[in-house]
């Protein structure tokens, strides 16, 4: 009998504990001092991610930039198959961004108007080094409500050499030989490390020179590899080629559409 | 930080023409701290069957013991060598038996069956098998590896080509993955021998 009472008592205690925990959950999810408006505001998120990837490679006298043209919502819904993520800002500067497409558009617009004003003031196009610094400051200006984008700025510098600048969302800048950003960044970067950076090659081995043809075919390979595995990358490669002393060339190449 | 990346570690396997390659890094850490630099994540199960265990290494050890126990029992009862297909089914069963309290390790099986056909597969923590014909990768460097392997894998590679592709892939991956590294070990399994190579990577 005592044993039977013990069981009822413990079942009772368990029930009490359950209802206590339930009450705790409710009060922490919806405390009295938060109005419905407050709760809604906490839930609201100003950012979204539209996927896609971009990549840039620089050489002795050229810089090539590529991105895919797919735009997705929640990684699986394709919104459009020809969203452009590359902007040619002037004859020697190319900007490519991925991440939150709203911020991509806004950032492009801001930079374009700053370049327009520079041209008006100084009667000359801005150089890529100046533009790189300008972009970094524009990004850091929004330190506490950043543009949610991974930007890459590429072009031909004042010495006729290829240049690639890579950024994080708040304007940390680095000049690199090659860079990638976006959803397929972890798939593209190690491949370029191996093929362009030659990090897996021991000292004393001959390292093939980076010609423009080689850079273009590596770019195609990395996007085809990425499109094979990464679902928000695909549809088309938008390829932009800048060579010192020549006009910028733009191409579209087919990519997987599934 | 997830428990799956607590100790770090990466395993990759590639299939070729009557040969398979399986490679892993050598690091074990406790989050950002490196604890050991000589721990293979690839283990020999039978002459031509190897298993790789990435994820939480404490669980990986336990799972390895359970795998060896079941494999030994199978070989005693059936009186024949285990095939990689059978082993993967066995591991999948073992993993799914712990469906609601799983081991935090992702197993990978690579080997040759009795007709020397290559077999590779990987599974998630609860034993969902995927067995593609080209390559599989698990662990913290999985994303890095899949991108590189996609570019390096070709159909019907010979053992030396396959070794080169696998080695270059894991080397490129370890260059970027901070949770794996400190060298790599590559097993090339062919029909009459298994070649083991330890490769130096960047040691940090």
GROMACS .gro file of C-alpha atoms in nm, chain A residues 3 29 42 59 69 74 77 95 101 113 123 125 132 145 216 233 243 251 258:
model
   19
    3UNK     CA    1   0.443   0.153  -0.237
   29UNK     CA    2   0.838   3.331  -2.483
   42UNK     CA    3   1.214   4.094  -3.245
   59UNK     CA    4   4.723   3.810  -6.364
   69UNK     CA    5   2.329   3.433  -6.270
   74UNK     CA    6   1.557   2.990  -4.915
   77UNK     CA    7   1.324   2.843  -5.492
   95UNK     CA    8   3.257   4.513  -5.894
  101UNK     CA    9   2.054   4.105  -5.332
  113UNK     CA   10   2.714   5.762  -5.789
  123UNK     CA   11   3.761   6.508  -6.508
  125UNK     CA   12   3.808   5.802  -6.419
  132UNK     CA   13   3.901   4.979  -5.348
  145UNK     CA   14   2.386   4.784  -3.990
  216UNK     CA   15   3.955   3.159  -6.800
  233UNK     CA   16   2.476   2.828  -5.805
  243UNK     CA   17   4.297   4.325  -7.019
  251UNK     CA   18   3.042   3.686  -7.208
  258UNK     CA   19   1.889   2.207  -6.234
   0.00000   0.00000   0.00000
